[in-house]
Structure formats: C-alpha cells, structure tokens
PDB file of C-alpha atoms in Angstrom:
ATOM      1  CA  MET A   1    -134.380 142.143   9.280  1.00 46.00           C
ATOM      2  CA  ASN A   2    -133.345 140.300   6.113  1.00 48.00           C
ATOM      3  CA  MET A   3    -132.338 143.584   4.523  1.00 45.00           C
ATOM      4  CA  TRP A   4    -129.956 144.309   7.424  1.00 43.00           C
ATOM      5  CA  ARG A   5    -128.486 140.834   7.261  1.00 43.00           C
ATOM      6  CA  GLY A   6    -127.910 141.161   3.513  1.00 42.00           C
ATOM      7  CA  SER A   7    -126.271 144.566   4.013  1.00 39.00           C
ATOM      8  CA  SER A   8    -124.056 143.170   6.753  1.00 44.00           C
ATOM      9  CA  LEU A   9    -122.930 140.307   4.548  1.00 39.00           C
ATOM     10  CA  LEU A  10    -122.203 142.701   1.690  1.00 34.00           C
ATOM     11  CA  MET A  11    -120.192 144.991   3.986  1.00 39.00           C
ATOM     12  CA  ALA A  12    -118.244 142.011   5.333  1.00 37.00           C
ATOM     13  CA  ALA A  13    -117.455 140.834   1.799  1.00 36.00           C
ATOM     14  CA  LEU A  14    -116.288 144.318   0.778  1.00 32.00           C
ATOM     15  CA  LEU A  15    -114.125 144.572   3.874  1.00 34.00           C
ATOM     16  CA  LEU A  16    -112.508 141.225   3.081  1.00 38.00           C
ATOM     17  CA  LEU A  17    -111.777 142.387  -0.468  1.00 37.00           C
ATOM     18  CA  LEU A  18    -110.178 145.587   0.820  1.00 38.00           C
ATOM     19  CA  VAL A  19    -108.044 143.716   3.335  1.00 41.00           C
ATOM     20  CA  ALA A  20    -106.993 141.140   0.731  1.00 41.00           C
ATOM     21  CA  GLY A  21    -106.103 143.901  -1.720  1.00 43.00           C
ATOM     22  CA  ALA A  22    -104.051 145.765   0.863  1.00 46.00           C
ATOM     23  CA  ALA A  23    -102.033 142.631   1.644  1.00 55.00           C
ATOM     24  CA  ARG A  24    -101.086 141.936  -1.983  1.00 74.00           C
ATOM     25  CA  ALA A  25     -97.425 142.597  -2.704  1.00 78.00           C
ATOM     26  CA  VAL A  26     -96.493 145.467  -5.000  1.00 81.00           C
ATOM     27  CA  ARG A  27     -95.294 144.148  -8.361  1.00 87.00           C
ATOM     28  CA  PRO A  28     -93.468 145.494 -11.426  1.00 83.00           C
ATOM     29  CA  GLY A  29     -95.742 147.532 -13.671  1.00 80.00           C
ATOM     30  CA  GLU A  30     -97.686 148.987 -10.756  1.00 91.00           C
ATOM     31  CA  ALA A  31     -97.492 152.492  -9.377  1.00 88.00           C
ATOM     32  CA  ALA A  32     -95.285 152.657  -6.295  1.00 90.00           C
ATOM     33  CA  PRO A  33     -97.267 153.447  -3.156  1.00 90.00           C
ATOM     34  CA  VAL A  34     -96.297 156.849  -1.810  1.00 87.00           C
ATOM     35  CA  ILE A  35     -94.050 156.798   1.232  1.00 88.00           C
ATOM     36  CA  GLU A  36     -94.051 159.644   3.730  1.00 90.00           C
ATOM     37  CA  ALA A  37     -91.941 159.207   6.842  1.00 92.00           C
ATOM     38  CA  PRO A  38     -89.605 161.210   9.073  1.00 92.00           C
ATOM     39  CA  MET A  39     -85.847 161.352   8.689  1.00 91.00           C
ATOM     40  CA  ALA A  40     -83.547 161.396  11.736  1.00 90.00           C
ATOM     41  CA  ASP A  41     -83.914 165.183  12.104  1.00 91.00           C
ATOM     42  CA  GLY A  42     -87.727 164.926  12.075  1.00 90.00           C
ATOM     43  CA  THR A  43     -88.153 166.310   8.549  1.00 92.00           C
ATOM     44  CA  VAL A  44     -90.799 164.318   6.685  1.00 93.00           C
ATOM     45  CA  LEU A  45     -89.638 163.017   3.321  1.00 91.00           C
ATOM     46  CA  SER A  46     -92.039 161.809   0.685  1.00 91.00           C
ATOM     47  CA  LEU A  47     -91.260 159.493  -2.198  1.00 89.00           C
ATOM     48  CA  SER A  48     -93.208 161.939  -4.360  1.00 91.00           C
ATOM     49  CA  LEU A  49     -90.423 164.514  -3.825  1.00 92.00           C
ATOM     50  CA  LEU A  50     -88.106 162.183  -5.746  1.00 91.00           C
ATOM     51  CA  ARG A  51     -90.467 161.995  -8.763  1.00 90.00           C
ATOM     52  CA  GLY A  52     -88.491 162.462 -11.963  1.00 94.00           C
ATOM     53  CA  GLN A  53     -85.612 160.374 -10.653  1.00 96.00           C
ATOM     54  CA  VAL A  54     -85.014 156.648 -10.823  1.00 97.00           C
ATOM     55  CA  VAL A  55     -85.353 155.559  -7.184  1.00 97.00           C
ATOM     56  CA  TYR A  56     -84.471 152.387  -5.341  1.00 97.00           C
ATOM     57  CA  VAL A  57     -86.624 152.080  -2.210  1.00 96.00           C
ATOM     58  CA  ASP A  58     -84.803 149.839   0.278  1.00 96.00           C
ATOM     59  CA  PHE A  59     -86.641 148.452   3.317  1.00 96.00           C
ATOM     60  CA  TRP A  60     -84.115 147.447   5.986  1.00 96.00           C
ATOM     61  CA  ALA A  61     -83.613 146.804   9.695  1.00 96.00           C
ATOM     62  CA  SER A  62     -80.590 146.727  11.998  1.00 95.00           C
ATOM     63  CA  TRP A  63     -81.261 143.088  12.970  1.00 95.00           C
ATOM     64  CA  CYS A  64     -81.146 141.972   9.318  1.00 95.00           C
ATOM     65  CA  THR A  65     -77.711 140.585   8.376  1.00 94.00           C
ATOM     66  CA  PRO A  66     -78.196 140.923   4.586  1.00 95.00           C
ATOM     67  CA  CYS A  67     -79.275 144.540   5.172  1.00 95.00           C
ATOM     68  CA  ARG A  68     -75.833 145.267   6.642  1.00 93.00           C
ATOM     69  CA  GLN A  69     -74.304 144.090   3.364  1.00 94.00           C
ATOM     70  CA  ALA A  70     -76.821 145.916   1.164  1.00 95.00           C
ATOM     71  CA  LEU A  71     -76.442 149.402   2.697  1.00 95.00           C
ATOM     72  CA  PRO A  72     -72.828 149.990   1.549  1.00 96.00           C
ATOM     73  CA  ALA A  73     -73.499 148.365  -1.839  1.00 96.00           C
ATOM     74  CA  LEU A  74     -76.473 150.673  -2.424  1.00 97.00           C
ATOM     75  CA  ASP A  75     -74.380 153.631  -1.290  1.00 97.00           C
ATOM     76  CA  ARG A  76     -71.791 152.788  -3.970  1.00 97.00           C
ATOM     77  CA  LEU A  77     -74.540 152.638  -6.623  1.00 97.00           C
ATOM     78  CA  PHE A  78     -75.979 155.921  -5.354  1.00 98.00           C
ATOM     79  CA  GLY A  79     -72.577 157.603  -5.579  1.00 97.00           C
ATOM     80  CA  GLN A  80     -71.985 156.244  -9.056  1.00 97.00           C
ATOM     81  CA  TYR A  81     -75.357 157.162 -10.610  1.00 98.00           C
ATOM     82  CA  ARG A  82     -76.817 160.071  -8.622  1.00 96.00           C
ATOM     83  CA  ASP A  83     -75.571 162.671 -11.114  1.00 97.00           C
ATOM     84  CA  GLN A  84     -77.589 160.832 -13.777  1.00 96.00           C
ATOM     85  CA  GLY A  85     -80.822 161.060 -11.780  1.00 96.00           C
ATOM     86  CA  PHE A  86     -80.637 158.012  -9.487  1.00 98.00           C
ATOM     87  CA  SER A  87     -81.529 158.059  -5.807  1.00 97.00           C
ATOM     88  CA  VAL A  88     -81.986 155.590  -2.981  1.00 97.00           C
ATOM     89  CA  LEU A  89     -84.634 155.988  -0.297  1.00 96.00           C
ATOM     90  CA  ALA A  90     -83.943 153.743   2.685  1.00 96.00           C
ATOM     91  CA  VAL A  91     -86.916 152.905   4.903  1.00 96.00           C
ATOM     92  CA  ASN A  92     -85.857 151.611   8.310  1.00 96.00           C
ATOM     93  CA  VAL A  93     -88.407 149.442  10.101  1.00 95.00           C
ATOM     94  CA  ASP A  94     -86.730 149.012  13.500  1.00 94.00           C
ATOM     95  CA  ARG A  95     -89.068 149.545  16.449  1.00 93.00           C
ATOM     96  CA  GLU A  96     -86.247 151.358  18.250  1.00 90.00           C
ATOM     97  CA  ARG A  97     -84.638 154.098  16.161  1.00 92.00           C
ATOM     98  CA  THR A  98     -81.468 154.000  18.277  1.00 94.00           C
ATOM     99  CA  ALA A  99     -80.554 150.557  16.885  1.00 94.00           C
ATOM    100  CA  ALA A 100     -80.872 151.888  13.340  1.00 95.00           C
ATOM    101  CA  LEU A 101     -78.862 155.014  14.141  1.00 95.00           C
ATOM    102  CA  ARG A 102     -76.074 152.905  15.664  1.00 96.00           C
ATOM    103  CA  MET A 103     -75.957 150.825  12.496  1.00 95.00           C
ATOM    104  CA  LEU A 104     -75.845 153.958  10.337  1.00 96.00           C
ATOM    105  CA  GLN A 105     -72.897 155.223  12.407  1.00 96.00           C
ATOM    106  CA  ARG A 106     -71.031 152.005  11.571  1.00 95.00           C
ATOM    107  CA  LEU A 107     -72.251 151.941   7.948  1.00 95.00           C
ATOM    108  CA  PRO A 108     -72.891 155.549   6.930  1.00 95.00           C
ATOM    109  CA  VAL A 109     -74.805 156.213   3.719  1.00 96.00           C
ATOM    110  CA  ARG A 110     -75.198 159.392   1.666  1.00 96.00           C
ATOM    111  CA  TYR A 111     -78.770 158.769   0.577  1.00 96.00           C
ATOM    112  CA  PRO A 112     -81.871 159.674   2.603  1.00 95.00           C
ATOM    113  CA  VAL A 113     -83.075 157.366   5.364  1.00 96.00           C
ATOM    114  CA  VAL A 114     -86.580 157.534   6.821  1.00 96.00           C
ATOM    115  CA  PHE A 115     -87.962 155.698   9.846  1.00 95.00           C
ATOM    116  CA  ASP A 116     -91.164 153.666  10.042  1.00 93.00           C
ATOM    117  CA  PRO A 117     -91.214 151.954  13.476  1.00 90.00           C
ATOM    118  CA  ASP A 118     -94.929 151.178  13.191  1.00 89.00           C
ATOM    119  CA  GLY A 119     -94.499 149.294   9.910  1.00 86.00           C
ATOM    120  CA  HIS A 120     -96.993 151.289   7.831  1.00 88.00           C
ATOM    121  CA  TRP A 121     -94.961 151.181   4.615  1.00 89.00           C
ATOM    122  CA  PRO A 122     -93.813 147.547   4.775  1.00 89.00           C
ATOM    123  CA  GLN A 123     -97.467 146.639   5.264  1.00 88.00           C
ATOM    124  CA  ARG A 124     -98.536 148.829   2.318  1.00 89.00           C
ATOM    125  CA  TYR A 125     -95.907 147.235   0.074  1.00 90.00           C
ATOM    126  CA  ALA A 126     -96.683 143.774   1.570  1.00 89.00           C
ATOM    127  CA  LEU A 127     -93.016 142.889   1.958  1.00 88.00           C
ATOM    128  CA  GLN A 128     -92.072 139.291   1.319  1.00 86.00           C
ATOM    129  CA  GLY A 129     -88.760 139.391   3.209  1.00 89.00           C
ATOM    130  CA  MET A 130     -85.894 141.566   4.416  1.00 91.00           C
ATOM    131  CA  PRO A 131     -84.332 143.472   2.918  1.00 95.00           C
ATOM    132  CA  SER A 132     -86.819 144.299   0.176  1.00 95.00           C
ATOM    133  CA  GLY A 133     -86.110 146.734  -2.624  1.00 95.00           C
ATOM    134  CA  TYR A 134     -88.207 148.378  -5.309  1.00 96.00           C
ATOM    135  CA  LEU A 135     -86.685 150.050  -8.341  1.00 97.00           C
ATOM    136  CA  ILE A 136     -89.018 152.811  -9.470  1.00 96.00           C
ATOM    137  CA  ASP A 137     -88.806 154.666 -12.783  1.00 96.00           C
ATOM    138  CA  ARG A 138     -89.033 158.437 -13.201  1.00 95.00           C
ATOM    139  CA  ASP A 139     -92.814 158.196 -13.634  1.00 93.00           C
ATOM    140  CA  GLY A 140     -93.339 156.364 -10.325  1.00 94.00           C
ATOM    141  CA  GLN A 141     -93.827 152.853 -11.752  1.00 95.00           C
ATOM    142  CA  VAL A 142     -92.187 149.847 -10.098  1.00 96.00           C
ATOM    143  CA  ILE A 143     -89.868 148.181 -12.596  1.00 96.00           C
ATOM    144  CA  LEU A 144     -88.017 145.676 -10.389  1.00 95.00           C
ATOM    145  CA  VAL A 145     -88.669 144.021  -7.033  1.00 94.00           C
ATOM    146  CA  LYS A 146     -85.810 142.418  -5.059  1.00 94.00           C
ATOM    147  CA  THR A 147     -86.291 140.381  -1.908  1.00 93.00           C
ATOM    148  CA  GLY A 148     -83.183 139.638   0.100  1.00 93.00           C
ATOM    149  CA  TYR A 149     -79.648 140.644  -0.762  1.00 93.00           C
ATOM    150  CA  ARG A 150     -76.862 138.652  -2.324  1.00 92.00           C
ATOM    151  CA  ALA A 151     -73.743 140.332  -3.690  1.00 92.00           C
ATOM    152  CA  LYS A 152     -73.978 138.193  -6.832  1.00 94.00           C
ATOM    153  CA  ASP A 153     -77.345 139.880  -7.666  1.00 90.00           C
ATOM    154  CA  LEU A 154     -75.843 143.382  -7.629  1.00 93.00           C
ATOM    155  CA  PRO A 155     -74.879 143.385 -11.352  1.00 95.00           C
ATOM    156  CA  GLN A 156     -78.527 142.642 -12.265  1.00 95.00           C
ATOM    157  CA  LEU A 157     -79.695 145.588 -10.157  1.00 96.00           C
ATOM    158  CA  GLU A 158     -77.037 147.845 -11.646  1.00 97.00           C
ATOM    159  CA  ARG A 159     -78.075 146.899 -15.203  1.00 96.00           C
ATOM    160  CA  ALA A 160     -81.707 147.645 -14.330  1.00 97.00           C
ATOM    161  CA  ILE A 161     -80.684 151.048 -12.938  1.00 97.00           C
ATOM    162  CA  GLN A 162     -78.647 151.829 -16.061  1.00 97.00           C
ATOM    163  CA  HIS A 163     -81.521 150.775 -18.313  1.00 96.00           C
ATOM    164  CA  ALA A 164     -84.025 152.899 -16.371  1.00 96.00           C
ATOM    165  CA  LEU A 165     -81.710 155.910 -16.530  1.00 96.00           C
ATOM    166  CA  GLU A 166     -81.257 155.465 -20.299  1.00 94.00           C
ATOM    167  CA  GLU A 167     -84.987 154.945 -20.909  1.00 85.00           C
ATOM    168  CA  THR A 168     -85.846 158.420 -19.783  1.00 59.00           C
ATOM    169  CA  ARG A 169     -83.190 160.437 -21.596  1.00 54.00           C
TER     170      ARG A 169
END
C-alpha cells in the first residue's frame, strides 16, 4: 500500500511540473512552439511552413481594440519587408469566426490568418495579454515578445525586423 501511495505522490508531482511548464510564457531565446490551425478556406497552415523567414506571430481578437490598430500596422510592415523574407502569421482567437471575418472585411490584411477558437495556441504560448506578438528568426527562435499594441512601439518592432532580416543574409 505504501508503494502505491508513493507512486501516486510522484505522479501527482510530475503532473504539477508538466502543468506548470505548459503555463510558462514563451520568451526570447526559446524555440517558437509550432502552430497549426485552419485558415478561412479550411486549409491548415503551419508555422513550420514559414521556416526560413523572419515571422511575426500576432495573436488577436475582434473584441480587442488595440488589435484593430495593430492589424493595419502589421500589414504595412508585411508589405514593406516581405520581399526580404518577412512574414506575419495572424492567429485569431475569437470563439465565433464570423466576428473575426467581419473585422477582416473592414481591415483587410495580405498576410495569412488562421483561426483558433478553442485557444490551443494562446494557451501553448501562455499569452500575457492581447494582442500578443512574437518575432521569430529564420531558425524558429523567438527574438522579441510584444504584449499589447501602441503605435509608438512600432519603430522598435520595425528595427527588430530589420535586424533579424540582416542577421541571416
């Protein structure tokens, strides 16, 4: 009986460690967790398909006011740097896809958008707020984490994108 109790305690401790590890936010210097989610047409897009590019992963929702400001700003950056190997992957977390699609009609973007209504990827990245963005280098390492959006922070993001693009030439 003692052996079973000891095993149960060990299993409980291991489970707690796994849960605690899964809830830790992704930080610069770490490998970006892979994202696989459907786009509006049902095609599944994986972050791994963008390997070799500098990618900004943007978690957003239609109810998030700063997200409405970030989408067009990120689209401008995408348009400016995509020929140099930069991409944006937008991960929408709305429970109802129709709200996100309405927002994208008002604020169209040229970069890929995937949908995660069950919140798998925000949970995996352990988001600290909305919007949340992760700049990922060509090797899949997170190099910058941004929580929230303020227009005055855009030059810092742009410099980080430029630096990442130059690093890999």
